[in-house]
Amino acid sequence: MNTAFNADLHCHSTVSDGLLAPADVVRRAHANGVTLLALTDHDELGGLAEARAEAEGLGMGFVNGVEISVSWRDQSVHIVGLGFDADNAALQAGLAQVRGGRDARAQRMSDELAKIGIRGVYEGALRYVGNPALVSRSHIARYLVEIGIARDLANVFDHYLVRGKPGFVEHEWASLEEALGWIHGAGGVAVIAHPGRTRLDKAGLEALFVRFKALGGEAIEVVSGSQCGADALSYARVARQYGFLASRASDFHGPGESAVDVGRAEILPPDLTPVWVRLV
Ligand code: AMP
Ligand code: MN
Ligand code: MN
Ligand code: MN
């Protein structure tokens, strides 16, 4: 691999649950040596214009990105779209629909937490929200850390915000078919995000790969800051087996919070075809 080439195709800004504004994410990526960046806010395209303008000013490559929340077999999985036309009306309408349920979901989570004596969570979480259309479990988690409920985000999720825990509420996201339809309809490439982080069992994950492939899904995150290093070996095998392109992702949300900084994820196994062959 050309070590001067540094692609990071998954990160977040304050337009979803990141801690930095889009232009600040881009500046940080550039300072960290990134040469091709995708900003992939959850269910939102609102940061792309600002990020692109900043990247162009710095002479850094930039591709449009989004991370779509999908329901798959009673679990949520995340599908990243890359290199699409951000003006595509069907994609925009689809994402608006996915975002639509988030506020009521957050209020219900807050109501559930109130039942165990943790009050004011919705209002508290809103103080962390940069985009009123995009309140997420991350914002709730930051507030719960602030009030001393748990020592860090991972602990809040494990004890309060995942299925079976007191603050969890079921939610219906997009279907896999919808997400791929929107991405492909807008001329983009679809990527399974951090497969090692899903709570699917082996059979569920394999079924996801098969269905994703059948729908024309192109790529998988072999390297992600949101899965452990050893997962890269497993998902490199999956990429070879299914003929998926490979993506490299920090899933950076913010300094001091994310384990992997933007542009600092491990490199891809050299035999895999990187997804950026479709993007540059
Ligand atoms: P939501 O889209 O509202 O379900 O929130 C999902 C977001 O929560 C993810 O994009 C991550 O940023 C964050 N998240 C999920 N699980 C964890 C975890 N175990 N530790 C820290 N953050 C997490
Ligand atoms: Mn997130
Ligand atoms: Mn994700
Ligand atoms: Mn992400």
PDB file of C-alpha atoms and ligand atoms in Angstrom:
ATOM      1  CA  MET A   1       0.000   0.000   0.000  1.00  0.00           C
ATOM      2  CA  ASN A   2       1.097   3.506  -0.758  1.00  0.00           C
ATOM      3  CA  THR A   3       1.594   4.789   2.784  1.00  0.00           C
ATOM      4  CA  ALA A   4       0.954   8.367   1.640  1.00  0.00           C
ATOM      5  CA  PHE A   5      -2.598   7.299   0.788  1.00  0.00           C
ATOM      6  CA  ASN A   6      -4.778   7.321   3.892  1.00  0.00           C
ATOM      7  CA  ALA A   7      -8.495   6.707   3.428  1.00  0.00           C
ATOM      8  CA  ASP A   8     -10.933   6.945   6.333  1.00  0.00           C
ATOM      9  CA  LEU A   9     -14.462   6.235   5.158  1.00  0.00           C
ATOM     10  CA  HIS A  10     -16.509   6.451   8.358  1.00  0.00           C
ATOM     11  CA  CYS A  11     -16.661   9.226  10.959  1.00  0.00           C
ATOM     12  CA  HIS A  12     -19.163  11.526  12.664  1.00  0.00           C
ATOM     13  CA  SER A  13     -19.793  15.204  13.352  1.00  0.00           C
ATOM     14  CA  THR A  14     -22.183  17.219  15.530  1.00  0.00           C
ATOM     15  CA  VAL A  15     -24.754  16.764  12.753  1.00  0.00           C
ATOM     16  CA  SER A  16     -25.282  13.329  14.334  1.00  0.00           C
ATOM     17  CA  ASP A  17     -23.529  12.065  17.470  1.00  0.00           C
ATOM     18  CA  GLY A  18     -19.978  13.318  16.921  1.00  0.00           C
ATOM     19  CA  LEU A  19     -18.352  15.937  19.135  1.00  0.00           C
ATOM     20  CA  LEU A  20     -16.770  18.131  16.426  1.00  0.00           C
ATOM     21  CA  ALA A  21     -18.400  20.294  13.757  1.00  0.00           C
ATOM     22  CA  PRO A  22     -18.052  18.941  10.196  1.00  0.00           C
ATOM     23  CA  ALA A  23     -15.275  21.383   9.238  1.00  0.00           C
ATOM     24  CA  ASP A  24     -13.379  20.520  12.443  1.00  0.00           C
ATOM     25  CA  VAL A  25     -13.565  16.789  11.694  1.00  0.00           C
ATOM     26  CA  VAL A  26     -12.127  17.514   8.247  1.00  0.00           C
ATOM     27  CA  ARG A  27      -9.323  19.676   9.655  1.00  0.00           C
ATOM     28  CA  ARG A  28      -8.438  17.000  12.188  1.00  0.00           C
ATOM     29  CA  ALA A  29      -8.449  14.317   9.480  1.00  0.00           C
ATOM     30  CA  HIS A  30      -6.153  16.421   7.321  1.00  0.00           C
ATOM     31  CA  ALA A  31      -3.792  17.045  10.250  1.00  0.00           C
ATOM     32  CA  ASN A  32      -3.729  13.275  10.858  1.00  0.00           C
ATOM     33  CA  GLY A  33      -2.637  12.627   7.269  1.00  0.00           C
ATOM     34  CA  VAL A  34      -5.957  11.561   5.753  1.00  0.00           C
ATOM     35  CA  THR A  35      -6.016  11.916   1.966  1.00  0.00           C
ATOM     36  CA  LEU A  36      -9.556  10.606   1.329  1.00  0.00           C
ATOM     37  CA  LEU A  37     -12.313  11.177   3.876  1.00  0.00           C
ATOM     38  CA  ALA A  38     -16.006  10.308   4.038  1.00  0.00           C
ATOM     39  CA  LEU A  39     -18.141  11.974   6.702  1.00  0.00           C
ATOM     40  CA  THR A  40     -20.851   9.431   7.564  1.00  0.00           C
ATOM     41  CA  ASP A  41     -23.288  10.960  10.010  1.00  0.00           C
ATOM     42  CA  HIS A  42     -26.167   8.764  11.169  1.00  0.00           C
ATOM     43  CA  ASP A  43     -29.213   9.071   8.903  1.00  0.00           C
ATOM     44  CA  GLU A  44     -28.209  12.637   7.931  1.00  0.00           C
ATOM     45  CA  LEU A  45     -26.582  14.444   5.007  1.00  0.00           C
ATOM     46  CA  GLY A  46     -26.610  17.866   6.670  1.00  0.00           C
ATOM     47  CA  GLY A  47     -22.845  18.083   7.310  1.00  0.00           C
ATOM     48  CA  LEU A  48     -21.648  17.129   3.846  1.00  0.00           C
ATOM     49  CA  ALA A  49     -21.586  20.552   2.199  1.00  0.00           C
ATOM     50  CA  GLU A  50     -19.579  22.130   5.038  1.00  0.00           C
ATOM     51  CA  ALA A  51     -17.185  19.161   5.164  1.00  0.00           C
ATOM     52  CA  ARG A  52     -16.681  19.119   1.400  1.00  0.00           C
ATOM     53  CA  ALA A  53     -15.966  22.837   1.255  1.00  0.00           C
ATOM     54  CA  GLU A  54     -13.375  22.509   4.018  1.00  0.00           C
ATOM     55  CA  ALA A  55     -11.761  19.471   2.360  1.00  0.00           C
ATOM     56  CA  GLU A  56     -11.557  21.282  -0.975  1.00  0.00           C
ATOM     57  CA  GLY A  57      -9.877  24.237   0.709  1.00  0.00           C
ATOM     58  CA  LEU A  58      -7.266  21.885   2.169  1.00  0.00           C
ATOM     59  CA  GLY A  59      -6.811  19.944  -1.073  1.00  0.00           C
ATOM     60  CA  MET A  60      -7.970  16.722   0.614  1.00  0.00           C
ATOM     61  CA  GLY A  61     -10.107  14.103  -1.131  1.00  0.00           C
ATOM     62  CA  PHE A  62     -13.700  13.897   0.097  1.00  0.00           C
ATOM     63  CA  VAL A  63     -16.610  11.607  -0.714  1.00  0.00           C
ATOM     64  CA  ASN A  64     -20.195  11.931   0.462  1.00  0.00           C
ATOM     65  CA  GLY A  65     -21.143   9.457   3.161  1.00  0.00           C
ATOM     66  CA  VAL A  66     -23.996   8.430   5.447  1.00  0.00           C
ATOM     67  CA  GLU A  67     -24.500   5.679   8.031  1.00  0.00           C
ATOM     68  CA  ILE A  68     -28.042   4.346   7.764  1.00  0.00           C
ATOM     69  CA  SER A  69     -29.758   2.666  10.727  1.00  0.00           C
ATOM     70  CA  VAL A  70     -31.323  -0.614   9.580  1.00  0.00           C
ATOM     71  CA  SER A  71     -33.452  -3.213  11.360  1.00  0.00           C
ATOM     72  CA  TRP A  72     -32.357  -6.743  10.587  1.00  0.00           C
ATOM     73  CA  ARG A  73     -33.813  -9.760  12.399  1.00  0.00           C
ATOM     74  CA  ASP A  74     -34.732  -7.816  15.554  1.00  0.00           C
ATOM     75  CA  GLN A  75     -31.326  -6.163  15.728  1.00  0.00           C
ATOM     76  CA  SER A  76     -30.063  -2.870  14.395  1.00  0.00           C
ATOM     77  CA  VAL A  77     -27.266  -2.963  11.853  1.00  0.00           C
ATOM     78  CA  HIS A  78     -25.555  -0.021  10.223  1.00  0.00           C
ATOM     79  CA  ILE A  79     -25.102   0.339   6.476  1.00  0.00           C
ATOM     80  CA  VAL A  80     -22.728   3.018   5.212  1.00  0.00           C
ATOM     81  CA  GLY A  81     -23.403   4.635   1.848  1.00  0.00           C
ATOM     82  CA  LEU A  82     -20.485   6.254   0.001  1.00  0.00           C
ATOM     83  CA  GLY A  83     -20.045   8.375  -3.099  1.00  0.00           C
ATOM     84  CA  PHE A  84     -23.741   9.105  -3.746  1.00  0.00           C
ATOM     85  CA  ASP A  85     -25.448  12.222  -5.073  1.00  0.00           C
ATOM     86  CA  ALA A  86     -26.484  14.092  -1.921  1.00  0.00           C
ATOM     87  CA  ASP A  87     -29.215  15.923  -3.846  1.00  0.00           C
ATOM     88  CA  ASN A  88     -31.061  12.680  -4.634  1.00  0.00           C
ATOM     89  CA  ALA A  89     -34.665  13.196  -3.529  1.00  0.00           C
ATOM     90  CA  ALA A  90     -35.481   9.554  -2.699  1.00  0.00           C
ATOM     91  CA  LEU A  91     -32.376   9.238  -0.505  1.00  0.00           C
ATOM     92  CA  GLN A  92     -33.205  12.480   1.292  1.00  0.00           C
ATOM     93  CA  ALA A  93     -36.829  11.439   1.837  1.00  0.00           C
ATOM     94  CA  GLY A  94     -35.811   7.996   3.053  1.00  0.00           C
ATOM     95  CA  LEU A  95     -33.367   9.425   5.582  1.00  0.00           C
ATOM     96  CA  ALA A  96     -35.958  11.946   6.783  1.00  0.00           C
ATOM     97  CA  GLN A  97     -38.273   9.023   7.451  1.00  0.00           C
ATOM     98  CA  VAL A  98     -35.576   7.151   9.406  1.00  0.00           C
ATOM     99  CA  ARG A  99     -34.818  10.252  11.498  1.00  0.00           C
ATOM    100  CA  GLY A 100     -38.511  10.858  12.101  1.00  0.00           C
ATOM    101  CA  GLY A 101     -38.889   8.376  14.930  1.00  0.00           C
ATOM    102  CA  ARG A 102     -35.813   9.380  16.891  1.00  0.00           C
ATOM    103  CA  ASP A 103     -37.228  12.113  19.092  1.00  0.00           C
ATOM    104  CA  ALA A 104     -40.183  10.039  20.344  1.00  0.00           C
ATOM    105  CA  ARG A 105     -37.825   7.110  20.898  1.00  0.00           C
ATOM    106  CA  ALA A 106     -35.566   9.268  23.073  1.00  0.00           C
ATOM    107  CA  GLN A 107     -38.564  10.432  25.105  1.00  0.00           C
ATOM    108  CA  ARG A 108     -39.649   6.833  25.619  1.00  0.00           C
ATOM    109  CA  MET A 109     -36.136   5.865  26.707  1.00  0.00           C
ATOM    110  CA  SER A 110     -36.225   8.748  29.154  1.00  0.00           C
ATOM    111  CA  ASP A 111     -39.625   7.549  30.462  1.00  0.00           C
ATOM    112  CA  GLU A 112     -38.238   4.041  30.948  1.00  0.00           C
ATOM    113  CA  LEU A 113     -35.221   5.368  32.852  1.00  0.00           C
ATOM    114  CA  ALA A 114     -37.519   7.517  35.017  1.00  0.00           C
ATOM    115  CA  LYS A 115     -39.183   4.271  36.157  1.00  0.00           C
ATOM    116  CA  ILE A 116     -35.910   3.253  37.796  1.00  0.00           C
ATOM    117  CA  GLY A 117     -35.449   6.686  39.321  1.00  0.00           C
ATOM    118  CA  ILE A 118     -33.229   8.357  36.723  1.00  0.00           C
ATOM    119  CA  ARG A 119     -35.191  11.487  35.848  1.00  0.00           C
ATOM    120  CA  GLY A 120     -34.834  14.269  33.300  1.00  0.00           C
ATOM    121  CA  VAL A 121     -32.836  12.191  30.836  1.00  0.00           C
ATOM    122  CA  TYR A 122     -34.523  13.515  27.703  1.00  0.00           C
ATOM    123  CA  GLU A 123     -33.937  17.146  28.673  1.00  0.00           C
ATOM    124  CA  GLY A 124     -30.409  16.353  29.818  1.00  0.00           C
ATOM    125  CA  ALA A 125     -29.557  14.531  26.597  1.00  0.00           C
ATOM    126  CA  LEU A 126     -30.825  17.426  24.506  1.00  0.00           C
ATOM    127  CA  ARG A 127     -28.023  19.584  25.867  1.00  0.00           C
ATOM    128  CA  TYR A 128     -25.599  17.304  24.023  1.00  0.00           C
ATOM    129  CA  VAL A 129     -27.552  17.258  20.768  1.00  0.00           C
ATOM    130  CA  GLY A 130     -26.171  19.305  17.885  1.00  0.00           C
ATOM    131  CA  ASN A 131     -29.061  18.573  15.515  1.00  0.00           C
ATOM    132  CA  PRO A 132     -32.590  18.369  16.934  1.00  0.00           C
ATOM    133  CA  ALA A 133     -33.527  15.800  14.281  1.00  0.00           C
ATOM    134  CA  LEU A 134     -30.825  13.474  15.456  1.00  0.00           C
ATOM    135  CA  VAL A 135     -31.056  12.572  19.121  1.00  0.00           C
ATOM    136  CA  SER A 136     -29.293   9.268  19.693  1.00  0.00           C
ATOM    137  CA  ARG A 137     -28.349   6.883  22.447  1.00  0.00           C
ATOM    138  CA  SER A 138     -24.898   8.523  22.437  1.00  0.00           C
ATOM    139  CA  HIS A 139     -26.393  11.809  23.651  1.00  0.00           C
ATOM    140  CA  ILE A 140     -28.358  10.008  26.349  1.00  0.00           C
ATOM    141  CA  ALA A 141     -25.213   8.110  27.338  1.00  0.00           C
ATOM    142  CA  ARG A 142     -23.158  11.300  27.644  1.00  0.00           C
ATOM    143  CA  TYR A 143     -25.745  12.754  29.981  1.00  0.00           C
ATOM    144  CA  LEU A 144     -25.821   9.576  32.090  1.00  0.00           C
ATOM    145  CA  VAL A 145     -22.030   9.734  32.435  1.00  0.00           C
ATOM    146  CA  GLU A 146     -22.302  13.425  33.369  1.00  0.00           C
ATOM    147  CA  ILE A 147     -24.657  12.656  36.255  1.00  0.00           C
ATOM    148  CA  GLY A 148     -22.446   9.815  37.458  1.00  0.00           C
ATOM    149  CA  ILE A 149     -24.672   6.873  36.546  1.00  0.00           C
ATOM    150  CA  ALA A 150     -21.708   5.059  34.981  1.00  0.00           C
ATOM    151  CA  ARG A 151     -18.061   5.857  34.432  1.00  0.00           C
ATOM    152  CA  ASP A 152     -17.969   5.825  30.625  1.00  0.00           C
ATOM    153  CA  LEU A 153     -20.115   5.384  27.540  1.00  0.00           C
ATOM    154  CA  ALA A 154     -19.407   1.675  27.153  1.00  0.00           C
ATOM    155  CA  ASN A 155     -20.638   1.064  30.702  1.00  0.00           C
ATOM    156  CA  VAL A 156     -23.789   3.112  30.172  1.00  0.00           C
ATOM    157  CA  PHE A 157     -24.615   1.108  27.056  1.00  0.00           C
ATOM    158  CA  ASP A 158     -23.937  -2.245  28.709  1.00  0.00           C
ATOM    159  CA  HIS A 159     -26.075  -1.517  31.774  1.00  0.00           C
ATOM    160  CA  TYR A 160     -28.822   0.812  30.520  1.00  0.00           C
ATOM    161  CA  LEU A 161     -29.159   1.197  26.771  1.00  0.00           C
ATOM    162  CA  VAL A 162     -29.078  -2.231  25.119  1.00  0.00           C
ATOM    163  CA  ARG A 163     -31.881  -4.785  24.807  1.00  0.00           C
ATOM    164  CA  GLY A 164     -32.882  -6.240  28.162  1.00  0.00           C
ATOM    165  CA  LYS A 165     -31.642  -3.172  30.049  1.00  0.00           C
ATOM    166  CA  PRO A 166     -33.933  -0.568  31.637  1.00  0.00           C
ATOM    167  CA  GLY A 167     -33.508   2.278  29.142  1.00  0.00           C
ATOM    168  CA  PHE A 168     -33.852   0.249  25.970  1.00  0.00           C
ATOM    169  CA  VAL A 169     -36.888   0.604  23.719  1.00  0.00           C
ATOM    170  CA  GLU A 170     -37.531  -1.317  20.527  1.00  0.00           C
ATOM    171  CA  HIS A 171     -37.363   0.764  17.379  1.00  0.00           C
ATOM    172  CA  GLU A 172     -38.088   0.071  13.720  1.00  0.00           C
ATOM    173  CA  TRP A 173     -35.400   1.498  11.428  1.00  0.00           C
ATOM    174  CA  ALA A 174     -35.132   1.198   7.639  1.00  0.00           C
ATOM    175  CA  SER A 175     -35.182  -2.231   6.038  1.00  0.00           C
ATOM    176  CA  LEU A 176     -32.002  -3.509   4.394  1.00  0.00           C
ATOM    177  CA  GLU A 177     -33.812  -3.350   1.045  1.00  0.00           C
ATOM    178  CA  GLU A 178     -34.740   0.297   1.563  1.00  0.00           C
ATOM    179  CA  ALA A 179     -31.230   1.326   2.632  1.00  0.00           C
ATOM    180  CA  LEU A 180     -29.554  -0.310  -0.359  1.00  0.00           C
ATOM    181  CA  GLY A 181     -32.256   0.998  -2.676  1.00  0.00           C
ATOM    182  CA  TRP A 182     -31.661   4.577  -1.506  1.00  0.00           C
ATOM    183  CA  ILE A 183     -27.866   4.311  -1.722  1.00  0.00           C
ATOM    184  CA  HIS A 184     -27.820   2.649  -5.127  1.00  0.00           C
ATOM    185  CA  GLY A 185     -30.600   4.890  -6.458  1.00  0.00           C
ATOM    186  CA  ALA A 186     -28.380   7.872  -5.657  1.00  0.00           C
ATOM    187  CA  GLY A 187     -25.387   6.284  -7.426  1.00  0.00           C
ATOM    188  CA  GLY A 188     -23.551   5.252  -4.253  1.00  0.00           C
ATOM    189  CA  VAL A 189     -21.794   2.173  -2.922  1.00  0.00           C
ATOM    190  CA  ALA A 190     -23.121   0.236   0.110  1.00  0.00           C
ATOM    191  CA  VAL A 191     -20.885  -0.971   2.945  1.00  0.00           C
ATOM    192  CA  ILE A 192     -21.715  -3.115   5.992  1.00  0.00           C
ATOM    193  CA  ALA A 193     -20.430  -1.067   8.938  1.00  0.00           C
ATOM    194  CA  HIS A 194     -18.475  -2.644  11.832  1.00  0.00           C
ATOM    195  CA  PRO A 195     -19.835  -6.209  11.388  1.00  0.00           C
ATOM    196  CA  GLY A 196     -17.983  -7.187  14.561  1.00  0.00           C
ATOM    197  CA  ARG A 197     -20.101  -4.853  16.652  1.00  0.00           C
ATOM    198  CA  THR A 198     -23.525  -6.197  15.664  1.00  0.00           C
ATOM    199  CA  ARG A 199     -25.267  -8.307  18.254  1.00  0.00           C
ATOM    200  CA  LEU A 200     -26.171 -10.917  15.629  1.00  0.00           C
ATOM    201  CA  ASP A 201     -25.203 -14.546  16.117  1.00  0.00           C
ATOM    202  CA  LYS A 202     -23.143 -16.347  13.472  1.00  0.00           C
ATOM    203  CA  ALA A 203     -26.181 -17.481  11.491  1.00  0.00           C
ATOM    204  CA  GLY A 204     -27.750 -14.027  11.580  1.00  0.00           C
ATOM    205  CA  LEU A 205     -24.541 -12.428  10.385  1.00  0.00           C
ATOM    206  CA  GLU A 206     -24.135 -14.941   7.553  1.00  0.00           C
ATOM    207  CA  ALA A 207     -27.724 -14.375   6.478  1.00  0.00           C
ATOM    208  CA  LEU A 208     -27.009 -10.640   6.449  1.00  0.00           C
ATOM    209  CA  PHE A 209     -23.989 -11.134   4.180  1.00  0.00           C
ATOM    210  CA  VAL A 210     -25.983 -13.352   1.805  1.00  0.00           C
ATOM    211  CA  ARG A 211     -28.930 -10.953   1.588  1.00  0.00           C
ATOM    212  CA  PHE A 212     -26.663  -7.883   1.305  1.00  0.00           C
ATOM    213  CA  LYS A 213     -24.798  -9.562  -1.562  1.00  0.00           C
ATOM    214  CA  ALA A 214     -28.078 -10.513  -3.278  1.00  0.00           C
ATOM    215  CA  LEU A 215     -29.203  -6.877  -3.059  1.00  0.00           C
ATOM    216  CA  GLY A 216     -26.019  -5.747  -4.798  1.00  0.00           C
ATOM    217  CA  GLY A 217     -24.167  -4.665  -1.632  1.00  0.00           C
ATOM    218  CA  GLU A 218     -20.569  -3.984  -2.519  1.00  0.00           C
ATOM    219  CA  ALA A 219     -18.373  -3.731   0.563  1.00  0.00           C
ATOM    220  CA  ILE A 220     -17.715  -4.483   4.201  1.00  0.00           C
ATOM    221  CA  GLU A 221     -15.702  -2.672   6.862  1.00  0.00           C
ATOM    222  CA  VAL A 222     -12.829  -5.080   7.422  1.00  0.00           C
ATOM    223  CA  VAL A 223     -11.069  -2.561   9.651  1.00  0.00           C
ATOM    224  CA  SER A 224     -13.177  -0.451  12.019  1.00  0.00           C
ATOM    225  CA  GLY A 225     -12.431   1.474  15.180  1.00  0.00           C
ATOM    226  CA  SER A 226     -15.731   0.061  16.461  1.00  0.00           C
ATOM    227  CA  GLN A 227     -14.636  -3.560  16.394  1.00  0.00           C
ATOM    228  CA  CYS A 228     -11.602  -5.282  17.839  1.00  0.00           C
ATOM    229  CA  GLY A 229      -8.383  -5.678  15.889  1.00  0.00           C
ATOM    230  CA  ALA A 230      -8.757  -9.440  15.564  1.00  0.00           C
ATOM    231  CA  ASP A 231     -12.088  -8.950  13.787  1.00  0.00           C
ATOM    232  CA  ALA A 232     -10.143  -7.717  10.747  1.00  0.00           C
ATOM    233  CA  LEU A 233      -8.946 -11.271  10.119  1.00  0.00           C
ATOM    234  CA  SER A 234     -12.497 -12.680  10.263  1.00  0.00           C
ATOM    235  CA  TYR A 235     -13.987 -10.013   8.032  1.00  0.00           C
ATOM    236  CA  ALA A 236     -11.094 -10.179   5.581  1.00  0.00           C
ATOM    237  CA  ARG A 237     -12.117 -13.826   5.136  1.00  0.00           C
ATOM    238  CA  VAL A 238     -15.724 -12.757   4.657  1.00  0.00           C
ATOM    239  CA  ALA A 239     -14.651 -10.200   2.039  1.00  0.00           C
ATOM    240  CA  ARG A 240     -12.744 -12.895   0.129  1.00  0.00           C
ATOM    241  CA  GLN A 241     -15.581 -15.417   0.417  1.00  0.00           C
ATOM    242  CA  TYR A 242     -18.334 -13.071  -0.772  1.00  0.00           C
ATOM    243  CA  GLY A 243     -16.263 -10.963  -3.125  1.00  0.00           C
ATOM    244  CA  PHE A 244     -16.848  -7.796  -1.095  1.00  0.00           C
ATOM    245  CA  LEU A 245     -14.649  -4.734  -1.441  1.00  0.00           C
ATOM    246  CA  ALA A 246     -12.936  -3.792   1.828  1.00  0.00           C
ATOM    247  CA  SER A 247     -13.367  -0.540   3.739  1.00  0.00           C
ATOM    248  CA  ARG A 248     -11.237   1.123   6.399  1.00  0.00           C
ATOM    249  CA  ALA A 249     -13.025   3.122   9.067  1.00  0.00           C
ATOM    250  CA  SER A 250     -12.143   4.893  12.283  1.00  0.00           C
ATOM    251  CA  ASP A 251     -15.812   5.466  13.255  1.00  0.00           C
ATOM    252  CA  PHE A 252     -14.366   8.496  15.013  1.00  0.00           C
ATOM    253  CA  HIS A 253     -16.896  10.398  17.162  1.00  0.00           C
ATOM    254  CA  GLY A 254     -14.622  12.746  19.082  1.00  0.00           C
ATOM    255  CA  PRO A 255     -11.346  13.314  20.891  1.00  0.00           C
ATOM    256  CA  GLY A 256     -11.195  11.656  24.286  1.00  0.00           C
ATOM    257  CA  GLU A 257     -14.176   9.482  23.464  1.00  0.00           C
ATOM    258  CA  SER A 258     -13.201   7.365  20.463  1.00  0.00           C
ATOM    259  CA  ALA A 259     -10.496   4.734  20.813  1.00  0.00           C
ATOM    260  CA  VAL A 260      -9.296   5.299  17.248  1.00  0.00           C
ATOM    261  CA  ASP A 261      -8.652   8.806  15.961  1.00  0.00           C
ATOM    262  CA  VAL A 262      -9.722   9.820  12.462  1.00  0.00           C
ATOM    263  CA  GLY A 263      -7.243   8.449   9.917  1.00  0.00           C
ATOM    264  CA  ARG A 264      -5.546   6.220  12.483  1.00  0.00           C
ATOM    265  CA  ALA A 265      -7.256   2.861  11.954  1.00  0.00           C
ATOM    266  CA  GLU A 266      -5.106  -0.132  10.999  1.00  0.00           C
ATOM    267  CA  ILE A 267      -4.375  -0.624   7.309  1.00  0.00           C
ATOM    268  CA  LEU A 268      -6.267  -3.201   5.238  1.00  0.00           C
ATOM    269  CA  PRO A 269      -4.816  -6.623   4.438  1.00  0.00           C
ATOM    270  CA  PRO A 270      -2.968  -6.000   1.157  1.00  0.00           C
ATOM    271  CA  ASP A 271      -4.658  -8.737  -0.883  1.00  0.00           C
ATOM    272  CA  LEU A 272      -8.139  -7.187  -0.520  1.00  0.00           C
ATOM    273  CA  THR A 273      -9.543  -4.759  -3.064  1.00  0.00           C
ATOM    274  CA  PRO A 274     -10.299  -1.500  -1.238  1.00  0.00           C
ATOM    275  CA  VAL A 275     -13.701   0.106  -1.724  1.00  0.00           C
ATOM    276  CA  TRP A 276     -12.038   3.375  -2.736  1.00  0.00           C
ATOM    277  CA  VAL A 277     -11.277   1.917  -6.193  1.00  0.00           C
ATOM    278  CA  ARG A 278     -14.968   2.737  -6.762  1.00  0.00           C
ATOM    279  CA  LEU A 279     -14.725   6.230  -5.302  1.00  0.00           C
ATOM    280  CA  VAL A 280     -11.683   7.979  -6.775  1.00  0.00           C
TER     281      VAL A 280
HETATM  282  P1  AMP B   1     -28.627   5.068  18.117  1.00  0.00           P
HETATM  283  O1  AMP B   1     -28.432   5.353  16.645  1.00  0.00           O
HETATM  284  O2  AMP B   1     -29.419   6.125  18.792  1.00  0.00           O
HETATM  285  O3  AMP B   1     -29.142   3.687  18.369  1.00  0.00           O
HETATM  286  O4  AMP B   1     -27.187   5.178  18.781  1.00  0.00           O
HETATM  287  C1  AMP B   1     -26.172   4.347  18.334  1.00  0.00           C
HETATM  288  C2  AMP B   1     -24.824   4.988  18.642  1.00  0.00           C
HETATM  289  O5  AMP B   1     -24.460   4.724  19.968  1.00  0.00           O
HETATM  290  C3  AMP B   1     -23.709   4.377  17.817  1.00  0.00           C
HETATM  291  O6  AMP B   1     -23.581   5.025  16.584  1.00  0.00           O
HETATM  292  C4  AMP B   1     -22.499   4.622  18.664  1.00  0.00           C
HETATM  293  O7  AMP B   1     -22.005   5.917  18.424  1.00  0.00           O
HETATM  294  C5  AMP B   1     -23.062   4.570  20.059  1.00  0.00           C
HETATM  295  N1  AMP B   1     -22.792   3.276  20.707  1.00  0.00           N
HETATM  296  C6  AMP B   1     -23.429   2.111  20.535  1.00  0.00           C
HETATM  297  N2  AMP B   1     -22.940   1.162  21.348  1.00  0.00           N
HETATM  298  C7  AMP B   1     -21.956   1.754  22.069  1.00  0.00           C
HETATM  299  C8  AMP B   1     -21.041   1.316  23.088  1.00  0.00           C
HETATM  300  N3  AMP B   1     -21.060   0.043  23.539  1.00  0.00           N
HETATM  301  N4  AMP B   1     -20.170   2.216  23.586  1.00  0.00           N
HETATM  302  C9  AMP B   1     -20.148   3.488  23.144  1.00  0.00           C
HETATM  303  N5  AMP B   1     -20.971   3.963  22.203  1.00  0.00           N
HETATM  304  C10 AMP B   1     -21.857   3.106  21.671  1.00  0.00           C
HETATM  305 MN    MN B   2     -22.572   6.957  16.560  1.00  0.00          MN
HETATM  306 MN    MN B   3     -22.429   2.398  13.640  1.00  0.00          MN
HETATM  307 MN    MN B   4     -20.516   5.241  12.963  1.00  0.00          MN
END
